XYZ file of C-alpha atoms in Angstrom:
750
model
C -24.885 -36.559 -1.914
C -25.997 -36.412 -5.720
C -26.216 -33.195 -7.096
C -29.820 -31.922 -8.530
C -30.515 -32.078 -11.946
C -30.871 -28.322 -12.399
C -26.974 -27.922 -11.716
C -26.042 -30.527 -14.477
C -25.277 -28.134 -17.271
C -22.661 -25.157 -17.294
C -23.951 -21.849 -17.081
C -21.988 -20.626 -20.243
C -21.875 -23.147 -23.028
C -20.421 -22.833 -26.448
C -23.637 -22.431 -27.924
C -24.343 -19.386 -25.876
C -21.645 -17.250 -27.500
C -21.404 -14.976 -24.521
C -24.806 -13.409 -25.992
C -26.457 -13.402 -22.607
C -29.342 -15.687 -24.007
C -30.046 -19.145 -22.814
C -29.217 -22.207 -24.923
C -33.083 -22.624 -25.465
C -36.098 -20.470 -24.709
C -38.030 -23.646 -23.907
C -35.953 -24.549 -20.941
C -36.264 -20.960 -19.540
C -39.874 -21.081 -19.924
C -40.108 -24.470 -18.294
C -38.681 -23.366 -15.140
C -41.943 -22.966 -13.250
C -43.777 -25.845 -14.654
C -43.673 -29.747 -13.829
C -42.757 -31.496 -10.459
C -40.053 -30.071 -8.374
C -40.533 -26.366 -10.035
C -40.715 -24.495 -6.520
C -37.398 -25.983 -5.244
C -35.526 -25.384 -8.605
C -36.981 -21.549 -8.312
C -35.886 -21.614 -4.759
C -32.354 -22.720 -5.666
C -31.834 -20.339 -8.272
C -33.000 -17.315 -6.044
C -30.424 -18.616 -3.270
C -27.866 -18.668 -5.924
C -28.521 -15.129 -7.332
C -28.685 -14.106 -3.447
C -25.534 -15.297 -2.724
C -23.737 -13.636 -5.994
C -25.548 -10.411 -4.767
C -23.929 -10.669 -1.653
C -20.341 -11.464 -2.860
C -20.851 -8.603 -5.391
C -21.657 -6.232 -2.579
C -18.733 -7.249 -0.372
C -16.563 -7.610 -3.228
C -15.797 -11.252 -2.650
C -14.639 -13.773 -4.947
C -17.479 -15.809 -6.602
C -15.343 -19.029 -6.956
C -16.943 -21.418 -4.543
C -19.805 -24.370 -4.390
C -23.199 -23.423 -5.531
C -25.110 -26.486 -4.303
C -27.884 -25.780 -1.827
C -26.101 -27.246 1.115
C -22.908 -25.329 0.462
C -24.651 -22.107 0.046
C -26.304 -22.658 3.215
C -22.742 -23.196 4.792
C -21.361 -20.181 2.771
C -23.997 -17.687 4.036
C -23.640 -18.949 7.478
C -19.407 -18.837 7.247
C -19.941 -14.915 6.271
C -22.610 -13.969 8.636
C -21.905 -11.266 11.261
C -21.743 -14.093 14.209
C -19.229 -16.111 12.508
C -16.976 -13.332 11.357
C -17.087 -11.621 14.651
C -16.374 -14.921 16.397
C -13.461 -15.425 13.903
C -12.087 -11.675 14.636
C -12.425 -12.209 18.276
C -10.414 -15.223 17.958
C -7.688 -13.874 16.301
C -7.682 -10.927 18.597
C -7.631 -13.304 21.354
C -4.622 -15.395 20.055
C -2.608 -12.314 19.731
C -3.434 -10.911 22.865
C -2.152 -13.856 24.654
C 1.553 -12.555 24.236
C 0.797 -9.877 26.851
C -0.277 -12.703 29.426
C 1.489 -15.882 28.832
C 5.354 -16.191 30.340
C 6.890 -13.474 30.532
C 3.781 -11.770 31.652
C 3.564 -7.866 30.852
C 1.024 -7.426 34.125
C 3.166 -5.319 36.204
C 2.595 -1.417 36.817
C 5.870 -0.473 35.358
C 8.661 -1.867 33.032
C 11.634 -0.448 34.581
C 13.752 -2.917 35.641
C 14.749 -0.894 38.948
C 11.412 -0.718 40.246
C 9.390 -3.535 38.662
C 7.663 -6.232 40.763
C 8.034 -9.905 40.077
C 5.289 -10.277 37.145
C 2.243 -12.714 37.538
C 3.327 -16.412 35.982
C 0.125 -18.097 34.775
C -0.158 -21.805 35.580
C 0.911 -24.397 32.943
C -2.256 -25.148 30.700
C -4.136 -21.893 31.426
C -3.067 -19.821 28.462
C -2.356 -23.153 26.479
C -6.003 -24.235 26.759
C -7.100 -20.714 25.673
C -4.418 -20.967 22.631
C -5.835 -24.641 21.899
C -9.488 -23.409 21.604
C -8.480 -20.516 19.384
C -6.497 -23.175 17.140
C -9.604 -25.424 16.927
C -11.619 -22.392 15.449
C -8.829 -21.856 13.046
C -9.123 -25.672 12.105
C -12.884 -25.027 11.586
C -12.203 -22.071 9.276
C -9.660 -23.572 6.978
C -11.740 -26.663 6.819
C -14.845 -24.822 5.636
C -12.822 -22.410 3.401
C -11.282 -25.844 1.828
C -14.639 -27.376 1.319
C -16.514 -24.473 -0.156
C -13.393 -23.981 -2.720
C -13.049 -27.388 -3.301
C -9.859 -29.557 -3.359
C -8.989 -28.580 -6.886
C -8.951 -24.965 -5.803
C -7.477 -25.762 -2.235
C -4.421 -27.244 -3.868
C -3.654 -24.052 -6.085
C -4.203 -21.669 -3.309
C -0.838 -20.831 -1.565
C -2.670 -18.922 1.343
C -4.907 -22.016 2.144
C -1.925 -24.354 2.306
C 0.172 -22.095 4.388
C -2.752 -21.967 6.634
C -2.838 -25.817 6.994
C 0.861 -25.783 7.491
C 1.013 -23.238 10.333
C -1.782 -24.875 12.107
C 0.095 -28.211 11.931
C 3.460 -26.746 13.292
C 1.368 -24.567 16.073
C -0.333 -28.021 17.143
C 3.151 -29.750 17.345
C 4.486 -26.949 19.327
C 1.599 -26.880 21.589
C 2.022 -30.800 22.252
C 5.775 -30.201 23.068
C 4.826 -27.161 25.481
C 2.517 -29.338 27.493
C 5.073 -32.190 27.447
C 7.831 -30.107 28.646
C 5.380 -28.680 31.732
C 5.687 -25.196 29.953
C 9.297 -24.557 30.357
C 10.385 -25.359 26.971
C 12.992 -22.157 25.907
C 11.287 -21.037 22.681
C 7.823 -21.123 21.544
C 7.992 -21.292 17.854
C 4.159 -20.943 17.326
C 3.987 -17.613 18.701
C 5.874 -16.286 15.593
C 3.322 -17.673 13.386
C 0.379 -16.195 15.282
C 0.269 -13.016 13.075
C -0.340 -15.216 10.296
C -3.989 -15.554 11.180
C -4.467 -11.860 10.904
C -2.905 -11.753 7.279
C -4.891 -14.669 5.778
C -8.013 -13.161 6.951
C -7.672 -9.915 5.270
C -7.567 -9.842 1.371
C -6.344 -6.367 1.517
C -3.412 -7.296 3.425
C -2.804 -10.108 0.991
C -2.568 -7.415 -1.862
C -0.516 -5.245 0.253
C 2.248 -7.773 0.729
C 2.156 -8.720 -2.936
C 2.611 -5.095 -3.910
C 5.376 -4.958 -1.415
C 7.245 -8.135 -3.005
C 7.050 -6.703 -6.027
C 8.809 -3.423 -4.993
C 11.768 -5.304 -3.391
C 13.937 -5.211 -6.319
C 13.861 -1.464 -6.699
C 14.297 -1.112 -3.059
C 17.247 -3.409 -2.839
C 19.028 -1.512 -5.345
C 18.849 1.651 -3.523
C 19.666 -0.060 -0.166
C 22.748 -1.565 -2.013
C 23.741 1.852 -2.850
C 23.369 3.060 0.535
C 25.403 0.029 1.759
C 28.260 1.225 -0.941
C 28.002 4.820 0.389
C 28.191 4.091 4.306
C 31.201 1.504 3.563
C 33.463 4.335 1.422
C 32.878 7.043 4.044
C 33.393 4.495 6.768
C 37.030 4.033 5.293
C 37.330 7.694 4.660
C 36.332 8.468 8.114
C 38.852 6.035 9.552
C 41.805 7.432 7.476
C 40.824 11.131 8.223
C 40.292 10.977 11.921
C 43.218 9.378 13.062
C 45.808 11.325 15.290
C 49.284 10.709 16.655
C 48.527 12.451 19.866
C 46.105 11.372 22.433
C 44.631 14.840 23.494
C 43.701 16.288 20.034
C 40.138 17.069 18.568
C 40.935 14.553 15.868
C 42.012 11.351 18.207
C 38.609 12.145 20.263
C 36.869 11.591 17.280
C 38.588 8.749 16.510
C 38.226 6.912 19.696
C 34.515 8.169 20.213
C 33.164 7.497 16.918
C 35.524 5.821 14.755
C 37.589 3.351 17.109
C 37.180 0.473 14.931
C 35.321 -0.282 11.678
C 31.917 -1.755 13.301
C 32.010 1.682 15.490
C 32.747 3.909 12.413
C 29.947 1.967 10.482
C 27.350 2.371 13.041
C 28.084 5.982 13.553
C 27.666 6.536 9.805
C 24.627 4.562 9.846
C 23.243 6.511 12.682
C 24.085 9.868 11.075
C 22.297 8.676 8.037
C 18.995 9.112 10.263
C 20.417 12.470 11.374
C 19.891 11.028 15.025
C 23.341 12.077 16.435
C 23.865 14.916 14.299
C 25.717 17.366 15.222
C 27.175 14.861 18.041
C 29.250 13.080 15.811
C 30.735 16.091 13.842
C 31.524 18.434 16.707
C 34.911 17.019 17.949
C 36.666 17.041 14.551
C 34.894 20.394 13.585
C 36.130 21.947 16.974
C 39.574 21.000 15.964
C 39.439 21.878 12.383
C 36.412 23.448 10.292
C 37.189 21.765 7.091
C 36.346 18.338 8.712
C 32.807 19.713 8.492
C 32.647 18.938 4.594
C 33.011 15.191 5.326
C 30.037 15.097 7.362
C 27.951 17.596 5.230
C 28.906 15.802 1.920
C 27.765 12.329 3.563
C 24.486 13.877 4.852
C 23.583 15.188 1.566
C 24.181 12.240 -0.528
C 22.987 9.737 2.096
C 20.033 11.449 3.857
C 18.784 13.916 0.924
C 19.536 11.969 -2.163
C 19.384 8.473 -1.385
C 17.061 8.037 1.265
C 14.494 10.479 -0.754
C 15.346 8.271 -3.727
C 14.172 5.268 -1.739
C 10.781 7.324 -0.822
C 10.358 8.046 -4.647
C 10.888 4.658 -5.695
C 8.128 3.308 -2.919
C 5.785 5.864 -3.925
C 6.378 5.019 -7.725
C 5.394 1.370 -6.924
C 2.552 2.184 -5.118
C 1.401 5.052 -7.029
C -1.552 3.004 -8.671
C -1.939 0.950 -5.497
C -5.341 2.564 -4.559
C -6.662 2.436 -8.207
C -5.511 -1.116 -8.820
C -7.271 -2.032 -5.584
C -10.488 -0.186 -6.776
C -10.125 -1.698 -10.367
C -10.104 -5.170 -8.853
C -12.871 -4.537 -6.716
C -14.711 -3.156 -9.633
C -14.055 -6.506 -11.564
C -15.357 -8.570 -8.599
C -18.374 -6.407 -8.337
C -19.490 -6.716 -11.950
C -18.511 -10.261 -12.033
C -20.800 -11.352 -9.016
C -23.468 -8.958 -10.473
C -23.226 -10.623 -13.964
C -23.527 -14.305 -12.493
C -26.747 -13.186 -10.599
C -27.828 -11.709 -14.131
C -27.149 -14.672 -15.669
C -29.062 -16.736 -13.076
C -31.892 -14.685 -13.050
C -32.551 -14.247 -16.429
C -32.835 -17.852 -16.973
C -36.017 -17.726 -15.111
C -37.881 -15.162 -17.199
C -41.149 -16.673 -18.341
C -41.394 -14.148 -21.432
C -37.960 -15.196 -22.737
C -37.467 -14.117 -26.299
C -41.245 -13.212 -26.778
C -40.379 -10.166 -24.905
C -39.374 -7.151 -27.433
C -36.288 -6.354 -25.579
C -35.316 -10.107 -25.498
C -33.991 -12.067 -22.445
C -33.592 -10.005 -19.195
C -34.433 -10.089 -15.385
C -37.993 -9.914 -14.245
C -38.028 -7.223 -11.680
C -40.259 -9.345 -9.441
C -37.909 -12.006 -9.333
C -35.089 -9.370 -8.483
C -37.355 -8.135 -5.741
C -37.734 -11.556 -4.380
C -33.924 -12.142 -4.477
C -33.481 -8.924 -2.655
C -35.837 -9.884 0.091
C -33.076 -12.774 0.986
C -30.067 -10.563 0.463
C -28.508 -9.320 3.778
C -28.786 -5.632 3.474
C -28.708 -2.569 5.868
C -32.411 -1.994 6.784
C -32.163 1.553 5.680
C -30.433 0.613 2.417
C -32.949 -2.218 1.464
C -36.088 0.011 0.744
C -34.155 2.406 -1.241
C -32.813 -0.170 -3.672
C -36.072 -2.105 -3.806
C -37.842 1.259 -4.656
C -35.211 1.710 -7.403
C -35.944 -1.812 -8.932
C -39.903 -1.126 -8.878
C -39.450 2.117 -10.879
C -38.599 -0.343 -14.124
C -42.354 -1.429 -13.820
C -42.993 -4.742 -15.671
C -40.118 -4.467 -18.149
C -37.203 -6.860 -18.328
C -33.731 -5.735 -16.750
C -30.986 -5.897 -19.270
C -27.393 -6.822 -18.427
C -26.528 -3.096 -18.375
C -29.553 -1.587 -16.284
C -29.072 -4.741 -14.031
C -25.145 -3.646 -13.307
C -26.315 -0.004 -12.893
C -28.416 -0.899 -9.807
C -25.082 -1.967 -8.020
C -24.157 1.553 -8.063
C -26.751 1.767 -5.377
C -24.938 -0.226 -3.064
C -22.278 2.233 -2.858
C -24.452 5.159 -1.519
C -24.691 5.344 2.229
C -28.412 6.072 3.067
C -28.762 9.137 5.298
C -31.374 8.661 8.071
C -33.944 11.323 7.722
C -34.146 13.936 10.650
C -37.409 13.976 12.795
C -39.836 16.456 11.892
C -39.544 19.905 13.709
C -42.248 20.180 16.368
C -45.298 22.390 15.332
C -46.093 25.329 17.513
C -49.452 27.365 16.999
C -47.713 30.719 18.747
C -46.169 33.087 16.238
C -43.725 33.863 19.155
C -42.950 30.296 19.666
C -42.209 29.662 15.641
C -40.029 32.589 15.641
C -38.081 31.425 18.771
C -37.861 27.954 17.192
C -36.414 29.267 13.843
C -34.068 31.269 15.931
C -32.602 28.456 18.079
C -32.662 25.837 15.344
C -30.585 28.262 13.078
C -26.855 27.381 12.358
C -25.861 30.951 13.776
C -27.279 29.744 17.422
C -24.449 26.724 16.962
C -21.964 29.600 15.962
C -22.661 31.508 19.232
C -22.415 28.134 21.018
C -18.932 27.626 19.900
C -17.780 31.250 20.683
C -19.037 30.467 24.305
C -17.015 27.532 24.464
C -14.003 29.173 22.986
C -14.323 31.728 25.901
C -14.643 29.094 28.423
C -11.746 27.357 26.822
C -9.406 30.705 26.988
C -10.635 31.688 30.602
C -9.386 28.545 31.742
C -6.093 28.612 29.827
C -5.429 32.003 31.036
C -5.921 30.987 34.594
C -3.681 28.087 34.387
C -0.860 30.431 33.011
C -1.669 32.864 36.099
C -1.664 30.354 38.512
C 1.491 28.204 37.332
C 3.857 29.764 39.574
C 1.507 29.971 42.663
C 1.117 27.319 45.462
C -2.096 25.275 45.564
C -2.524 26.772 49.004
C -2.306 30.337 47.910
C -4.730 30.359 44.826
C -7.873 32.053 44.793
C -10.342 30.179 42.623
C -13.316 32.995 43.232
C -13.473 34.420 39.647
C -13.046 31.224 37.731
C -15.469 29.490 39.996
C -17.762 32.363 39.151
C -17.240 32.120 35.494
C -17.479 28.229 35.572
C -20.973 28.538 36.873
C -21.911 31.086 34.092
C -20.717 28.673 31.380
C -22.199 25.604 32.709
C -25.738 27.757 33.011
C -25.199 28.807 29.391
C -24.701 25.002 28.377
C -27.846 23.694 30.078
C -29.842 26.776 28.573
C -28.562 25.916 24.983
C -29.483 22.297 25.816
C -33.101 23.030 26.821
C -33.465 25.768 23.883
C -32.262 23.118 21.247
C -34.663 20.453 22.761
C -37.384 22.948 22.493
C -36.472 24.083 18.767
C -35.979 20.308 17.347
C -37.732 18.378 19.671
C -36.359 15.914 21.831
C -36.198 13.098 18.845
C -34.461 15.809 16.832
C -32.101 17.025 19.187
C -30.863 13.227 19.684
C -30.676 12.712 16.145
C -27.429 14.715 15.868
C -24.459 13.039 17.229
C -22.719 16.448 18.186
C -25.816 17.124 20.362
C -25.575 13.965 22.120
C -22.084 14.980 22.837
C -22.798 18.265 23.978
C -25.777 17.088 26.262
C -23.793 14.268 27.678
C -20.937 16.890 28.760
C -23.389 19.181 29.698
C -25.355 16.528 32.233
C -21.699 15.697 33.501
C -20.707 19.507 34.034
C -23.900 20.116 35.850
C -23.763 17.131 38.128
C -20.080 17.964 39.147
C -21.189 21.836 39.600
C -23.939 21.147 41.794
C -21.821 18.645 43.970
C -19.277 21.436 44.115
C -21.693 23.679 45.225
C -23.207 21.194 47.779
C -19.525 20.428 49.240
C -17.633 23.944 49.006
C -20.620 26.363 48.981
C -21.146 29.101 46.596
C -17.534 30.611 45.367
C -16.608 33.766 47.225
C -13.358 35.893 47.665
C -10.643 33.510 49.063
C -12.556 30.375 47.767
C -10.327 27.511 47.846
C -12.068 23.957 47.406
C -10.203 21.416 49.125
C -8.642 18.521 47.420
C -10.021 15.019 48.466
C -7.963 12.351 46.808
C -6.135 12.766 43.544
C -8.455 15.537 42.460
C -11.354 17.679 43.852
C -14.806 18.093 42.266
C -13.611 21.476 41.460
C -10.539 20.039 39.163
C -12.910 17.692 38.126
C -15.484 19.856 36.730
C -12.661 22.335 35.044
C -11.225 18.965 33.229
C -14.359 18.059 31.891
C -15.076 21.702 30.663
C -12.049 21.195 28.623
C -13.914 18.574 26.322
C -16.093 21.143 25.228
C -13.475 22.422 22.687
C -14.254 19.162 20.666
C -17.582 20.756 19.497
C -15.569 22.989 17.150
C -15.161 19.893 15.098
C -18.539 20.425 13.934
C -17.363 23.648 11.960
C -15.358 21.289 9.950
C -18.193 20.209 7.083
C -19.008 24.057 6.468
C -15.266 24.960 5.342
C -14.561 23.181 2.085
C -10.885 22.724 2.140
C -11.056 21.755 5.677
C -13.912 18.912 5.009
C -11.743 17.870 2.395
C -8.686 17.281 4.707
C -10.843 15.620 7.311
C -12.640 13.347 4.707
C -9.229 12.318 3.165
C -8.243 11.479 6.686
C -11.249 9.413 7.562
C -10.745 7.616 4.090
C -7.004 6.934 4.947
C -7.966 5.506 8.308
C -10.450 3.207 6.349
C -7.892 2.148 3.550
C -4.766 2.062 5.739
C -6.369 -0.826 7.635
C -4.556 -3.427 5.818
C -1.156 -1.409 6.265
C -1.519 -0.975 9.756
C -2.519 -4.746 10.038
C 0.959 -5.458 8.274
C 2.671 -3.060 10.783
C 1.057 -5.158 13.808
C 2.585 -8.068 12.062
C 5.757 -6.629 11.814
C 5.735 -5.279 15.427
C 4.551 -8.657 16.767
C 7.098 -10.947 15.007
C 10.187 -8.630 16.031
C 8.737 -8.442 19.550
C 8.778 -11.926 20.108
C 12.471 -12.035 18.383
C 13.489 -9.601 20.536
C 11.869 -11.397 23.963
C 13.891 -14.511 22.762
C 17.268 -12.601 22.185
C 17.382 -10.014 24.845
C 15.345 -10.876 27.788
C 16.939 -10.619 30.951
C 19.735 -8.629 29.381
C 19.262 -5.356 30.980
C 19.767 -5.474 34.759
C 19.339 -2.988 37.334
C 22.352 -1.169 38.704
C 24.075 -3.274 41.474
C 22.297 -6.428 40.567
C 25.107 -7.820 38.623
C 24.625 -5.611 35.421
C 27.486 -4.607 33.079
C 25.836 -0.814 33.232
C 27.862 1.343 35.457
C 25.949 3.461 38.337
C 24.206 6.399 37.100
C 26.784 8.784 38.412
C 29.740 7.358 36.736
C 27.993 6.766 33.398
C 28.737 8.957 30.572
C 26.620 11.625 29.623
C 23.969 10.498 26.810
C 24.273 6.942 27.692
C 21.600 4.209 28.437
C 22.339 4.647 31.863
C 22.529 8.301 32.493
C 19.370 8.725 30.284
C 17.770 6.343 32.819
C 16.545 4.193 30.011
C 15.621 1.025 32.132
C 12.045 0.558 31.077
C 13.224 0.039 27.320
C 13.866 -3.698 27.512
C 12.455 -6.918 25.973
C 11.760 -8.550 29.473
C 7.882 -8.789 28.243
C 5.645 -8.349 25.403
C 4.607 -4.773 26.167
C 8.200 -3.451 27.122
C 9.435 -4.949 23.835
C 6.656 -2.937 21.654
C 7.482 0.182 23.449
C 11.165 -0.399 22.793
C 10.802 -1.023 19.162
C 8.728 1.908 18.812
C 11.468 4.259 20.443
C 13.776 2.746 17.979
C 11.345 3.461 14.748
C 11.142 6.945 15.795
C 15.107 6.844 15.369
C 15.402 9.516 17.889
C 18.343 8.706 20.168
C 18.547 5.152 18.690
C 22.316 5.130 18.811
C 21.805 4.773 22.718
C 19.890 1.660 22.063
C 22.696 0.322 19.940
C 25.272 1.043 22.195
C 23.663 -0.311 25.105
C 22.620 -3.665 23.891
C 26.116 -4.076 22.032
C 27.707 -3.967 25.516
C 24.784 -5.939 27.425
C 24.514 -8.754 24.695
C 27.202 -8.367 22.037
C 27.936 -6.354 18.913
C 25.831 -9.021 17.049
C 22.749 -7.407 18.465
C 23.027 -4.459 15.904
C 21.880 -6.652 13.222
C 18.605 -6.942 14.888
C 17.895 -3.138 15.432
C 19.602 -2.066 12.042
C 17.133 -4.848 10.368
C 14.030 -3.272 12.393
C 15.052 0.217 11.310
C 15.036 -0.736 7.716
C 11.596 -2.491 7.934
C 9.917 -0.030 10.111
C 11.402 3.350 9.424
C 12.493 3.021 5.868
C 10.002 0.679 4.034
C 6.708 0.974 6.327
C 7.343 4.898 7.040
C 7.814 5.588 3.336
C 4.741 3.311 2.396
C 2.642 5.019 4.424
C 3.757 8.603 3.026
C 3.433 7.440 -0.308
C -0.234 6.148 0.290
C -1.055 9.483 2.025
C 0.017 11.183 -1.029
C -1.845 8.824 -3.199
C -5.104 8.938 -1.718
C -4.888 12.863 -1.062
C -4.158 13.679 -4.683
C -6.682 11.667 -6.094
C -9.262 13.206 -3.343
C -8.002 16.529 -4.406
C -8.585 16.064 -8.022
C -11.834 14.445 -7.767
C -13.264 16.667 -5.160
C -15.779 18.691 -7.960
C -17.000 15.254 -9.010
C -17.500 14.279 -5.392
C -19.689 17.216 -5.151
C -21.679 16.619 -8.432
C -22.297 13.069 -7.298
C -23.358 13.807 -3.616
C -25.503 16.467 -5.148
C -27.386 18.747 -2.347
C -26.065 18.335 1.161
C -29.631 17.566 2.093
C -30.296 14.690 -0.242
C -30.743 11.268 1.111
C -27.433 9.458 0.230
C -23.661 9.800 0.605
C -21.185 8.698 -1.767
C -18.592 6.258 -0.683
C -14.894 6.365 -2.286
C -15.728 3.582 -4.399
C -18.179 5.383 -6.473
C -16.068 8.651 -6.416
C -13.480 6.950 -8.760
C -15.861 4.796 -10.632
C -16.015 6.946 -13.825
C -11.884 7.095 -14.071
C -11.729 3.109 -13.731
C -11.749 0.674 -16.764
C -14.894 -1.192 -16.784
C -14.711 -4.831 -17.670
C -16.276 -5.936 -21.053
C -19.057 -8.425 -21.424
C -16.755 -10.687 -23.104
C -14.323 -10.678 -20.066
C -17.296 -11.346 -17.545
C -18.641 -14.174 -19.602
C -15.083 -15.765 -20.229
C -14.269 -15.781 -16.221
C -17.658 -17.199 -15.707
C -17.094 -20.026 -18.112
C -14.064 -20.803 -15.949
C -16.104 -21.209 -12.663
C -15.238 -24.402 -11.374
C -18.667 -24.950 -9.599
C -21.443 -22.658 -11.338
C -24.365 -24.508 -12.985
C -27.556 -23.118 -14.779
C -30.642 -23.529 -13.320
C -33.107 -25.525 -15.748
C-alpha cells in the first residue's frame, strides 16, 4: 500500500535546525486548503493523539505512523487487548497447577494425600495452544508496528520469537508421545511471557545484571571464608575418643568435608545456631570463639557488605526510572507539538511565532483515551489560553496535569430548614463523630478479646455468653444508629461517596442480619444462655467473627496523623513500584519449582512405603521425619512453591538439606544452595534496598508533596512521578529534536 504524500518528508530536516519552525510557512498555511485537506488534517490529529497517549503512558514512540498502523497500534493498546494479553499470561502460568502432576488435592502431605486428578491428554495442551497462538499474534503485531529493521535490533522480540518456536516444537513432541514425555521444556520458558510484557521488569533485570560483578566478588569472599573455616573446623573438632564432646561435634557436624561445609553455610544464616556450637562448647568454652569469629566475619560483615553493594547499585534505580519515564513523556509531547504546530494557519504571522492552536489541541484531546474525570480538567486548562498559540514550553507544562489524579467532588449536603436539624446535621457530619465511632469499635474489640481470654480454659458447654450477648446487641444497635445518623447528615449519595462508610455500612448490615437471625433462633440472651453450635459455627460465633472486622475502621485515622500517613503512603507507593520486582520473584519461583518437580518428584515417600526415611518414633530429634515435614515436597507445583518459600525463610532449612541429601543424593544441596543465593541473598537484599530508597526519597520530599498537593480539599492529588519532577533533569530541546530526527517512521504532515 502506497504511503500518502503528507508522510513523504522527514519531520525534522536539516533546514529546521531544531528551531521548532517548519521548513516553509507556505506549507504550514496550506494544510487546510486543496483536495484531500480534510484527510490530511485527520491524519495529523490521529498522529498527535497517538503521541499524546504514548507520552501519558510513558511508551516509546518508535513505531509506524501511517493511518492503518496507528489504528492497529491503538487497538493493540486498548484495554480489551491488553486485558486479553494479561489474562492469557495468567492462564498459561496457571496451567502448572492443573496439568500433570496436578495440585488439585486437599493436602500435600504424602501420608494423607489422595491420588491427584490426572487431566486427559490434550485438555491442558489445547488451552496452552490457544495461549501460544495469542502470543504469536502479539509478537506479529509488535514486529509489524516497530518495523523489520527495529525488530532485528530488539533482543527481547528475537527471544520472544525463539521461545515461541521452542514451545510449539515441545508441544508437538508432547502430543506425539501422548503426554507421557518425562520433561516438558516449554514449562521453563513460560515466565518469559510475563517478563517480556513488562518494561519495568526488563529494566530491573538489566540493573541486576549490572550488579552481578560486584555481588560475585562478595560471594567469592564468602566462599573463601567458608572454605577456610571449614578446614579449621575439620582440624579442631577431631578427637581420639569416641565419647567426648569434640568427637560428637565431628561426627554430627564435621563428619566429612561436604558435611562441614554445609554446617557452616547454614550457620552463616544462623539457622542452626547454637546447635552447631553446643557440643564443642559443652566440652571446652574456648571453642565458642571459633563460631563467634565465623559469625562475625560471615554474617555481620560479608553478608551486610553484600546488602550495601546491592543498595549502592540500586540507590539511583528509582530516580533513573523516573528520569527515563520523564524523557519518554517529553519526547512524545514534543512529537505531538511538532505535528500540531505544522498545522497552524497563522504560522509566522503570529507575533509569538509558530505554536499549537488550542482549538486543534482540543480536537486532539477528544480523540485521546483519558479518564472521564480527567479529560474535562485538561480541556479547561487548554481553554484558559484563549486564542494564543501554545509554545513548546507551555505545551510541555500541560502534561504535568496528567500526573494529577482528579478527586471526585462529594455530593452536596442535604439542606434542612429547621435549625435543630441543621445543628444535628453539623454534629453528625463532624469528624469527632467518627472518632466516637472508632472509640465504640475499640470497646467492642476489647470486650470480645477479654471474654476470649477469660473463656480460654472453659469448656464450650460450660460457658455463659449472657453478658457478651447483651454487649453484642448494644454495639450492633449503635452501629445501626451511626449508619442512620450519617445517612441523615450526609445524604444517601454523600454517605456512599466515602469508601469507609460503604465498608462500615456493609458490615453493619451483615451484623444486623446475623443478630436478628441469632435472636430468632436462640431467643434473647439470659443468664445461662448458650447458643447451640450447628455445623462448624453457630450464628452467635459468626456474629462475633464479623464484629472483629470493625477494627479496620481504625485505618481511617491514618490520614490525620502525618508521620503515619507518610509511612502508609510509602507502603502504597512501594506496592505500585515493586510490581516489577514481585514479577521477577514470580519468575524465579516458577522456574525453580518446575526444576524441583523434575529433580525431586516422588523422592519423599511416606513411612512404610519403601521410603529411606525411618519411622517417626526412631527418627533423630530435629530431623525431617521427627518434625513431620512430609508436606514439604516437590510432587506437584503448589507443594514445590511452599517448599521453596520455607527454604527462602531459612528457618530450619538445614532440615531440607539433610533430608533431600538422604533421599536424592548429595548433589541436591546444589539446588537448595542456589535457591538460597537467588532468593534470600539477592532478592531479599534487593527488596530491602528499594524500601530504603523509596522511603528516604519520600521522607526528604514530604514537604514538597504538601506544597504540590496544597489544601487537602483541592480537586487533585499528586502522583509520585510529579513529586520528584523538580529534582529530575529536564531533557534539552536539542536532545529531543535529535531523537525525533532518528525516528524510523515519523513524517511531517504537509
